[in-house]
mmCIF file of C-alpha atoms in Angstrom:
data_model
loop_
_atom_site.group_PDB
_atom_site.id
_atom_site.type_symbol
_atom_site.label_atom_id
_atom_site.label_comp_id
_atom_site.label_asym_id
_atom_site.label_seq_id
_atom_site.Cartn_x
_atom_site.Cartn_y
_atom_site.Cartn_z
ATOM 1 C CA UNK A 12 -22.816 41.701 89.251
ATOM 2 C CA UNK A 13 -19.428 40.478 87.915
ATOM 3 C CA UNK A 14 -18.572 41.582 84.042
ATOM 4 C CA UNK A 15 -15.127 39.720 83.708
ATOM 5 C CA UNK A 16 -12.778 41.268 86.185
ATOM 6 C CA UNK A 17 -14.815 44.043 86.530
ATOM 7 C CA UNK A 18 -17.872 44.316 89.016
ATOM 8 C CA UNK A 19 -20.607 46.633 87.952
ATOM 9 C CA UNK A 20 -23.177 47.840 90.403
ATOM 10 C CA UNK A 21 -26.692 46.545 90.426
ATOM 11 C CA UNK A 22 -28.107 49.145 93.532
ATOM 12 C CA UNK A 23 -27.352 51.865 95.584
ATOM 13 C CA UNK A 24 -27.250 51.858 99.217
ATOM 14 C CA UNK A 25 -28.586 55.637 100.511
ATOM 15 C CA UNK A 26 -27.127 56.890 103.398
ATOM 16 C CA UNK A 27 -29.806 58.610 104.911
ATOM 17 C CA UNK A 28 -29.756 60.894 107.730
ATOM 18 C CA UNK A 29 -29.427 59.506 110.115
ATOM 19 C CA UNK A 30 -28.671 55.716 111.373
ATOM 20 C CA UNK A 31 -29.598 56.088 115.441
ATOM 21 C CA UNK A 32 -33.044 54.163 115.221
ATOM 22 C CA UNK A 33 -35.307 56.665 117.662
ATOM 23 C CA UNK A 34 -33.880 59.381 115.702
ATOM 24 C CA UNK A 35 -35.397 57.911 112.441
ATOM 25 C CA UNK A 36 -38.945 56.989 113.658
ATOM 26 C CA UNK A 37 -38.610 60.835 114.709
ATOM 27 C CA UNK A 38 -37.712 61.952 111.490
ATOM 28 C CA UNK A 39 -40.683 59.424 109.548
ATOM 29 C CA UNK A 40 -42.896 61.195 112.125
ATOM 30 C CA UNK A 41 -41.652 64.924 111.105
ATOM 31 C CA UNK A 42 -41.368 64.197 107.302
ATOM 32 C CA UNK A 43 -44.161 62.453 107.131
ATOM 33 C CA UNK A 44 -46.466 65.406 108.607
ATOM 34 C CA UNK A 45 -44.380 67.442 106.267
ATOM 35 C CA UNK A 46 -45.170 65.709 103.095
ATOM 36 C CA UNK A 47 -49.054 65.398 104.038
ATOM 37 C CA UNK A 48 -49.273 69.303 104.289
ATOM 38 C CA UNK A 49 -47.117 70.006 101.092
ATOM 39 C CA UNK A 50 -49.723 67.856 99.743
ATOM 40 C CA UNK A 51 -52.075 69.185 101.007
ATOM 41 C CA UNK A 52 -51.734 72.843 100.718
ATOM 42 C CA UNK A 53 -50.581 72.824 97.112
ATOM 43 C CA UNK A 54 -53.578 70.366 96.332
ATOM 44 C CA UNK A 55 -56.224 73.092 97.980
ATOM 45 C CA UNK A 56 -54.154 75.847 95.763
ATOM 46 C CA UNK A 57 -54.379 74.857 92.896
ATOM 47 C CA UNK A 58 -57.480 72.862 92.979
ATOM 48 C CA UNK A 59 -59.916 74.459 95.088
ATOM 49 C CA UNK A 60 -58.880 78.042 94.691
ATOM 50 C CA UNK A 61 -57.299 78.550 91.801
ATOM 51 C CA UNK A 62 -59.539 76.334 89.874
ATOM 52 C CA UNK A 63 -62.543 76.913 91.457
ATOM 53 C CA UNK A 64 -62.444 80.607 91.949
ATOM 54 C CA UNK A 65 -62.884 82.954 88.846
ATOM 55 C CA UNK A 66 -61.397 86.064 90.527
ATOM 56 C CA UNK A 67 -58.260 83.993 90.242
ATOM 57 C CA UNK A 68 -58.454 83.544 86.712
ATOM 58 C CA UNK A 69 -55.987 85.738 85.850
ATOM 59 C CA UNK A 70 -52.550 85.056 83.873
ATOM 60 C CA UNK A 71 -50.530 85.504 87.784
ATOM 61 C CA UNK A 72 -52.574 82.366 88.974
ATOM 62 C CA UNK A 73 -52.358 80.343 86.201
ATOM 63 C CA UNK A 74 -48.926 80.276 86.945
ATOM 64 C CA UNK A 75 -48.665 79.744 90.335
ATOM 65 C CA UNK A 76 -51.541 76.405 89.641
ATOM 66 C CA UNK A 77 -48.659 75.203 87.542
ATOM 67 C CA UNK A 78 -45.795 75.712 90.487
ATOM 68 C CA UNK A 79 -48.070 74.414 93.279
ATOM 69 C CA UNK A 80 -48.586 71.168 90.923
ATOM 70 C CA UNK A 81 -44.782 70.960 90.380
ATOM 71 C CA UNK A 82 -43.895 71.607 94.332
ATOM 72 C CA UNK A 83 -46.509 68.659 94.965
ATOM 73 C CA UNK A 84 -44.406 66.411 92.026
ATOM 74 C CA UNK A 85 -41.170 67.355 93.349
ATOM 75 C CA UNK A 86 -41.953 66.466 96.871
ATOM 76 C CA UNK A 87 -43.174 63.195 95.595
ATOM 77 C CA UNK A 88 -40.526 62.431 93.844
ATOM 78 C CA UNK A 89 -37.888 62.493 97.080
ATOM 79 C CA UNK A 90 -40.226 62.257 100.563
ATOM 80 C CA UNK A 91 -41.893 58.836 99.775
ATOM 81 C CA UNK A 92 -38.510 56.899 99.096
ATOM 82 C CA UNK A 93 -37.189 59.190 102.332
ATOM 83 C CA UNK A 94 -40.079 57.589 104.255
ATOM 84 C CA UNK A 95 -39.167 54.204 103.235
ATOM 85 C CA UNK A 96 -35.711 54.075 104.109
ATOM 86 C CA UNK A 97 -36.363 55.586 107.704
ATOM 87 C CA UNK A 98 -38.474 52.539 108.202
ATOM 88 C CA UNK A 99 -36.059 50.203 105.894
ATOM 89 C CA UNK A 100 -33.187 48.156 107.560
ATOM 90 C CA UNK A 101 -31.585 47.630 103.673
ATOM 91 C CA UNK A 102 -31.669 51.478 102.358
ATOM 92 C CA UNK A 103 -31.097 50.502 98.564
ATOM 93 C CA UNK A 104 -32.272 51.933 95.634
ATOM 94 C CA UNK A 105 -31.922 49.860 92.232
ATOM 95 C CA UNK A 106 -30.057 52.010 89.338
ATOM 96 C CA UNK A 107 -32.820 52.287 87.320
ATOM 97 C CA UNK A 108 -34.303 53.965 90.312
ATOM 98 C CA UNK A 109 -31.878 55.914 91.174
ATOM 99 C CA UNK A 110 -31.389 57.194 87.174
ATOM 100 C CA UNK A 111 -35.611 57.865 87.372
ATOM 101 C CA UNK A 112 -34.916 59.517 90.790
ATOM 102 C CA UNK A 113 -32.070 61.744 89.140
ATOM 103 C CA UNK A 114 -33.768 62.620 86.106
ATOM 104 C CA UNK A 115 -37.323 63.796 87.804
ATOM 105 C CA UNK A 116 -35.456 66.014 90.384
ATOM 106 C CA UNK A 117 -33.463 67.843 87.543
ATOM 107 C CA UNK A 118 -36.755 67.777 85.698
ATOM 108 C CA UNK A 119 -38.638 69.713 88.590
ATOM 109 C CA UNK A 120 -35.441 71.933 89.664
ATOM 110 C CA UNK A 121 -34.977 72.903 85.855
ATOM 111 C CA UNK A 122 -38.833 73.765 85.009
ATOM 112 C CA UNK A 123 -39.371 75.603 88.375
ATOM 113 C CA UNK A 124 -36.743 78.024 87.671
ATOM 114 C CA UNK A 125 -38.009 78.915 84.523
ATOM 115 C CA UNK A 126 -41.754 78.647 85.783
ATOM 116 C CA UNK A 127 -40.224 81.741 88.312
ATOM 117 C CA UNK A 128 -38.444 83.946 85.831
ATOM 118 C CA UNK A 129 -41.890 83.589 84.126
ATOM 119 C CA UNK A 130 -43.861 84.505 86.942
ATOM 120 C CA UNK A 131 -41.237 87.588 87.338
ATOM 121 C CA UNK A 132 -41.647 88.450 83.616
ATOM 122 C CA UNK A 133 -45.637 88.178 84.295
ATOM 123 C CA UNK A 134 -45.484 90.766 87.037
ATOM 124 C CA UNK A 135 -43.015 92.876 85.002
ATOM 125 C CA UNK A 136 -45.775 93.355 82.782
ATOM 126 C CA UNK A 137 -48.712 93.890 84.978
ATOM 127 C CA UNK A 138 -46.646 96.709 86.847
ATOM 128 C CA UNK A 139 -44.953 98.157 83.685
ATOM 129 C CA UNK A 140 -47.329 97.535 81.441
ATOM 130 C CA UNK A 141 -50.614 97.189 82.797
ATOM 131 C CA UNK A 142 -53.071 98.599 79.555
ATOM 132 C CA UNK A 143 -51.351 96.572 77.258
ATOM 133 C CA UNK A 144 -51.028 93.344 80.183
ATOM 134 C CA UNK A 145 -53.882 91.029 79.376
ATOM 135 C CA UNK A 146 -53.220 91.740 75.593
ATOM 136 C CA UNK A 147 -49.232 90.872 75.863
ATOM 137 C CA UNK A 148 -50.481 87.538 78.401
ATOM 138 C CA UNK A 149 -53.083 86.012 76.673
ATOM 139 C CA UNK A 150 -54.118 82.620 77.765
ATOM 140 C CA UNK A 151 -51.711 81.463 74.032
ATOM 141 C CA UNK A 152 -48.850 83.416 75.679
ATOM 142 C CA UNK A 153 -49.215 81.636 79.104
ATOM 143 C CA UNK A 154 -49.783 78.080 77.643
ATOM 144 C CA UNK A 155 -46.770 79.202 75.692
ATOM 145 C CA UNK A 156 -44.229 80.008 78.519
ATOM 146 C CA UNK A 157 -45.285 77.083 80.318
ATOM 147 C CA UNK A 158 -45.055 74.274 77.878
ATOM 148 C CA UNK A 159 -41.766 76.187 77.227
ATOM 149 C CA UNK A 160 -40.802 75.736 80.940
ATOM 150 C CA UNK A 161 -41.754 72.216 81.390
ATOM 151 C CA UNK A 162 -39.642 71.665 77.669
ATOM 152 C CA UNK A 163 -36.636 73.290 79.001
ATOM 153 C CA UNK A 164 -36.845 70.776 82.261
ATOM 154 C CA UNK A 165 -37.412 68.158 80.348
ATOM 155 C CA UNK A 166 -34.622 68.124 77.852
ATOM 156 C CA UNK A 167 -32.293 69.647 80.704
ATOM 157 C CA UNK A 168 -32.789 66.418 82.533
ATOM 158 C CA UNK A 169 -32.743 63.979 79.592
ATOM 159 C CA UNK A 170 -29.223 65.373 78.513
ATOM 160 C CA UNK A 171 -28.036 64.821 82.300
ATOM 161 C CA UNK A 172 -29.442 61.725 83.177
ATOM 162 C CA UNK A 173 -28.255 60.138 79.536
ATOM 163 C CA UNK A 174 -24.280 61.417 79.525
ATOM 164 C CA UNK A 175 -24.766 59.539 83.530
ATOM 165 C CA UNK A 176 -26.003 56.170 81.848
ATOM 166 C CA UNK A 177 -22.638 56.123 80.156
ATOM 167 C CA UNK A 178 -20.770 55.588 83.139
ATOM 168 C CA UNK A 179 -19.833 52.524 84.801
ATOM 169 C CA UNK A 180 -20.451 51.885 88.349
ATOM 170 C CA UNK A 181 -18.029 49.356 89.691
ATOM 171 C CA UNK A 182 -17.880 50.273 93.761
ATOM 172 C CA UNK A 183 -18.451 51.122 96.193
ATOM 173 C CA UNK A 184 -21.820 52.256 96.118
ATOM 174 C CA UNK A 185 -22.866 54.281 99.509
ATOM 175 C CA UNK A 186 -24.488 57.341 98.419
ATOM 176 C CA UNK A 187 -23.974 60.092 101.171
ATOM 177 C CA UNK A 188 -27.378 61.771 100.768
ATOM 178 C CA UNK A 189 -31.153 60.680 101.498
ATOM 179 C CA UNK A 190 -31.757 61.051 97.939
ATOM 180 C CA UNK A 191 -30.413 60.334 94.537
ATOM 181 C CA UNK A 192 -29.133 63.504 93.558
ATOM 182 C CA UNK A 193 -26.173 64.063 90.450
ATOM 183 C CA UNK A 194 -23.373 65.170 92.364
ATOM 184 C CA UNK A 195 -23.067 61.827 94.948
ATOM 185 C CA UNK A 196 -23.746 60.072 92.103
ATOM 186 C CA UNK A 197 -21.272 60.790 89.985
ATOM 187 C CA UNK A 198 -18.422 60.345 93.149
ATOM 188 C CA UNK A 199 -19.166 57.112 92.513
ATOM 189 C CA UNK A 200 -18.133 56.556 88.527
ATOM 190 C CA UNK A 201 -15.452 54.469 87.880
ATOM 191 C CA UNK A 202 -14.943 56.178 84.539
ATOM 192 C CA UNK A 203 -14.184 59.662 83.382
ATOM 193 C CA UNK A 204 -16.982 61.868 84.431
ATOM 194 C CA UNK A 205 -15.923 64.885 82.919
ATOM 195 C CA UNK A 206 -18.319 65.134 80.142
ATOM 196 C CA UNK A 207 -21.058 64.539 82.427
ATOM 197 C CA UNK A 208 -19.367 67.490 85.038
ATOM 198 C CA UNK A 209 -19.441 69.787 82.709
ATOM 199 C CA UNK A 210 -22.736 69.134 81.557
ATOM 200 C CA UNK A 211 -24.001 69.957 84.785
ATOM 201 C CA UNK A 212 -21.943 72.706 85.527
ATOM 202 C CA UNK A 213 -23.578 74.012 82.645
ATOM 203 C CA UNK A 214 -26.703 73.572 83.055
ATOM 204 C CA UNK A 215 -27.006 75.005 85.814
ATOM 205 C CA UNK A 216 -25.273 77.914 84.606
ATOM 206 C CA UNK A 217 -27.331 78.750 81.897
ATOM 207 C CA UNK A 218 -30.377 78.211 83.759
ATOM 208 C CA UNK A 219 -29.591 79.348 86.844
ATOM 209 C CA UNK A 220 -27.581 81.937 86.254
ATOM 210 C CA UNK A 221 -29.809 83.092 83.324
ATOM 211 C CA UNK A 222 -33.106 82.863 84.960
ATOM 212 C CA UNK A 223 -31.577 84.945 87.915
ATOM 213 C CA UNK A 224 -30.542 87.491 85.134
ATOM 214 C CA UNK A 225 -34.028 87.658 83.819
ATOM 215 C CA UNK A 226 -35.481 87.664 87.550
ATOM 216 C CA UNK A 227 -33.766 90.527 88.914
ATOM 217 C CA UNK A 228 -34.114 92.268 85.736
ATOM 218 C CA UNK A 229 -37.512 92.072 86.121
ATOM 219 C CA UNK A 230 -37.607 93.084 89.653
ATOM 220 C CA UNK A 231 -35.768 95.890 89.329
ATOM 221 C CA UNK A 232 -38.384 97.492 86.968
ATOM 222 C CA UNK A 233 -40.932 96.469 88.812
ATOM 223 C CA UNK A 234 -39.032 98.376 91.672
ATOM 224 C CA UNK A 235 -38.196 101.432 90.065
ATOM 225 C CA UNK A 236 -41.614 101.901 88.515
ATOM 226 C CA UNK A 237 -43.535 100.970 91.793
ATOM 227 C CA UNK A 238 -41.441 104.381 93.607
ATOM 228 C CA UNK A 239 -42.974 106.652 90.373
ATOM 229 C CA UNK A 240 -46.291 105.760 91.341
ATOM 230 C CA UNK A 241 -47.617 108.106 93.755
ATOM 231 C CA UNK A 242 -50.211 106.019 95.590
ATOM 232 C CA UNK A 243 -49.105 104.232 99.004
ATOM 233 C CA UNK A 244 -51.752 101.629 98.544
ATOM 234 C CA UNK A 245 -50.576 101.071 95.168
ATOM 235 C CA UNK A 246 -47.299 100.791 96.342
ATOM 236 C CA UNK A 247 -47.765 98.792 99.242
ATOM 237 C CA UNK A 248 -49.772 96.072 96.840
ATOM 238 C CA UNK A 249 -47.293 96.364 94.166
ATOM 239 C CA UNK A 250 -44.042 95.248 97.164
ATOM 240 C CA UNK A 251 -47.093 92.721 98.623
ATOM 241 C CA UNK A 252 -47.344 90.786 95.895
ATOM 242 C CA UNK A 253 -43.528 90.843 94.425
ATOM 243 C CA UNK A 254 -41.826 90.092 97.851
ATOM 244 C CA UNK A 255 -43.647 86.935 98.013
ATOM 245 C CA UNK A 256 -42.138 86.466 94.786
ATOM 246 C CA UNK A 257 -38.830 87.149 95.567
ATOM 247 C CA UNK A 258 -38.986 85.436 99.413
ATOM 248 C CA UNK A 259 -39.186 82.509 97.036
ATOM 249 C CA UNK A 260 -37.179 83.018 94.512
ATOM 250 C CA UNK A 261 -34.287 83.526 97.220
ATOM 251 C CA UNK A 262 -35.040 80.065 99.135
ATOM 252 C CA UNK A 263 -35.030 78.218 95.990
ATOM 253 C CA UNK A 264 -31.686 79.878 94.359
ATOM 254 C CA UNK A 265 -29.607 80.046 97.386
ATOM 255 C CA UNK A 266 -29.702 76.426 98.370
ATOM 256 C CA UNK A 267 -30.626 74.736 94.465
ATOM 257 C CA UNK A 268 -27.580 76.821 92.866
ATOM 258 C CA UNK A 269 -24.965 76.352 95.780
ATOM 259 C CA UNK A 270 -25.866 72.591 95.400
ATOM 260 C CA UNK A 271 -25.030 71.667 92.476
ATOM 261 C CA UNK A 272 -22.001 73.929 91.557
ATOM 262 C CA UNK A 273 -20.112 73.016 94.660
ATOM 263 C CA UNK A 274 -18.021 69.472 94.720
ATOM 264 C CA UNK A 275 -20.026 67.157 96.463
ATOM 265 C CA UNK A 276 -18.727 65.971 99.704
ATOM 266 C CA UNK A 277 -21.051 64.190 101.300
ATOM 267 C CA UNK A 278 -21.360 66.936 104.090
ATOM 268 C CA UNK A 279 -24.130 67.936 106.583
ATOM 269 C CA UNK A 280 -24.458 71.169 104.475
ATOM 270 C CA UNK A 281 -24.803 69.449 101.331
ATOM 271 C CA UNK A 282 -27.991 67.369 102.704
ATOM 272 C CA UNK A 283 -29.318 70.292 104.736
ATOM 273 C CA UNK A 284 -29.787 72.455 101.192
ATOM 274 C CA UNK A 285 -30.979 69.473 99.496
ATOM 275 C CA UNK A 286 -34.073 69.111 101.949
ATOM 276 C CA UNK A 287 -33.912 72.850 101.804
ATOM 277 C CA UNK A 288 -35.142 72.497 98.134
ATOM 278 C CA UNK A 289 -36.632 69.311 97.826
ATOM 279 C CA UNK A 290 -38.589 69.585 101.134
ATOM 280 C CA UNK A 291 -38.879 72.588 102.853
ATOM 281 C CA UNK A 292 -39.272 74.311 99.625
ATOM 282 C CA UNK A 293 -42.839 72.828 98.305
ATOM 283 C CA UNK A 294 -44.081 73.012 101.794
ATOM 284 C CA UNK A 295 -43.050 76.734 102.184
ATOM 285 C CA UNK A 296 -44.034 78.402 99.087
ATOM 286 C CA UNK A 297 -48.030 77.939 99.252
ATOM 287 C CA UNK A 298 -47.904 79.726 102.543
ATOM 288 C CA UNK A 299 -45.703 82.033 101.600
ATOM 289 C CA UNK A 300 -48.148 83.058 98.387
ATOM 290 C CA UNK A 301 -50.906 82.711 100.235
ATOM 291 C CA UNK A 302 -50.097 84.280 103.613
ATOM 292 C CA UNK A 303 -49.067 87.670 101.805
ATOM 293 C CA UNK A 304 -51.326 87.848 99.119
ATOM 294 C CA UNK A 305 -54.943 89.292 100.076
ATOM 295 C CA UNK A 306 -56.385 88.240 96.686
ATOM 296 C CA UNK A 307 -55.462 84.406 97.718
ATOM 297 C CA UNK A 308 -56.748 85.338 101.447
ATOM 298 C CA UNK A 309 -59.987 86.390 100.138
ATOM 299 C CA UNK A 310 -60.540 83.265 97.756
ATOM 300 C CA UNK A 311 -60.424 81.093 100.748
ATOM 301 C CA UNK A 312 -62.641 83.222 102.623
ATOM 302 C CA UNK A 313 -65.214 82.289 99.965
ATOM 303 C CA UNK A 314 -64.394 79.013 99.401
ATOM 304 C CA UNK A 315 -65.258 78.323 102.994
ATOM 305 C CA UNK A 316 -68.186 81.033 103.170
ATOM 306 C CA UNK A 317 -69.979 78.249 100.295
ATOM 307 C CA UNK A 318 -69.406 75.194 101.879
ATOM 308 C CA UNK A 319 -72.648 73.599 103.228
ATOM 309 C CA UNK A 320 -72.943 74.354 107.157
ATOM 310 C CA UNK A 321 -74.657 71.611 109.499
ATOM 311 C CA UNK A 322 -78.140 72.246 110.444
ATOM 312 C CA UNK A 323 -80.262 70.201 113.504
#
């Protein structure tokens, strides 16, 4: 669309992966299975485990029902326009799309880092603190945090995604990514973007960087009262449950951080850590709770020991 002399873009055109066309009925193939079990898994987590067990209706769980429901949302929000554009000769994405796209990824990146420095401060207190744990994390407490986490992502990415609305788009408008992320994005302003840079920049700083404070803060209490206690077993469940934890925490830091407060370049890297995040991310971190946690193991066990069996 023409404004005067100055053309203003209408859509996007996204990249992608790849543009070899085997190679991208592979890759609907792959991410399709991908998205089906991230669906899945985090849908049986949080529905018919968490909800439906009451051994799991502790403050721990409650929490990690909230982050399988956001990994399920976030995975949403980027694998079904992924799956379209494999298929898609024209790989465009409107701007009010692409804005909707932006805002709900820094929505789910912003409350999922604080959703995991409260599930760190959670554990702090069951290991620290365990007399005075269900008193310090009542249910108002944990409604509390959440809300608070969900808040935080929401006015994170309302801030963002408004300062990027003030900038004009006037060409070209190939976005090097599968997704529309903030970084591309903003390559592509014609105006000054510094205001919107440094908004980012910190963002993520205070969030990332603060939440990562307040994680290994956490952890290394957790640590150093774990060693006092002189019980392997209670050690080894202690370091069960908290590596999970941290396996996660490390996944989602190391490619989510690195991200966004690098230059984007349009690089294989820089799409590899976004489906790191975006992808990999929600499909890994059911498993990963579930696999090492015994309480989780055991839930399923029942789950399946009460379903009806056939009978001839």
């Amino acid at each position: 669309m023409e404004i005067g002399n100055i053309t203003t873009v209408t859509k996007f055109v996204l990249l992608g992966l790849s543009h070899n066309p085997q190679i991208q009925v592979v890759l609907f193939v792959l991410f399709l299975v991908v998205y089906l079990l991230t669906l899945t898994e985090n849908l049986l987590l949080l529905l018919l485990v968490i909800k439906a067990d009451s051994h799991l209706h502790t403050p721990m769980y409650f929490f990690l029902g909230h982050l399988s429901f956001l990994d399920a949302f976030y995975s949403s929000v980027i694998v079904p326009k992924l799956l379209e554009n494999l298929l898609s000769k024209w790989k465009t994405i409107s701007l009010l799309g692409c804005f909707t796209q932006i805002f709900l990824v820094i929505f789910s990146g912003a409350a999922e880092a604080c959703l995991l420095s409260v599930m760190a401060y959670d554990r702090f207190q069951a290991v620290c603190h365990p007399l005075l744990y269900m008193v310090t994390m009542d249910r108002k407490v944990c409604t509390g945090l959440v809300a608070a986490s969900w808040a935080v992502g929401m006015g994170s990415s309302l801030v963002n995604t408004l300062l990027l609305a003030q900038q004009n788009f006037c060409g070209p408008n190939f976005i090097h990514s599968f997704v529309c992320e903030l970084p591309p994005v903003l390559l592509l302003a014609c105006s000054d973007s510094y205001i919107s840079i440094a908004s980012i920049l910190t963002t993520v700083g205070i969030l990332g960087f603060g939440t990562l404070v307040l994680l290994l803060g956490s952890y290394t209490r957790i640590i150093m009262t774990a060693l006092r206690i002189n019980s392997a077993t209670g050690r080894s469940k202690i370091f069960s449950t908290c590596s999970s934890h941290v396996l996660v925490v490390t996944i989602f830091y190391g490619s989510g951080v690195f991200r966004y407060m690098t230059p984007a370049s349009g690089s294989v890297l820089e799409q590899v850590l976004s489906l790191q995040y975006s992808v990999v991310t929600p499909l890994l971190n059911p498993l990963i709770y579930s696999l090492k946690n015994q309480e989780v193991k055991a839930a399923l066990r029942r789950m399946l020991a009460r379903q009806p069996r056939l009978t001839f």
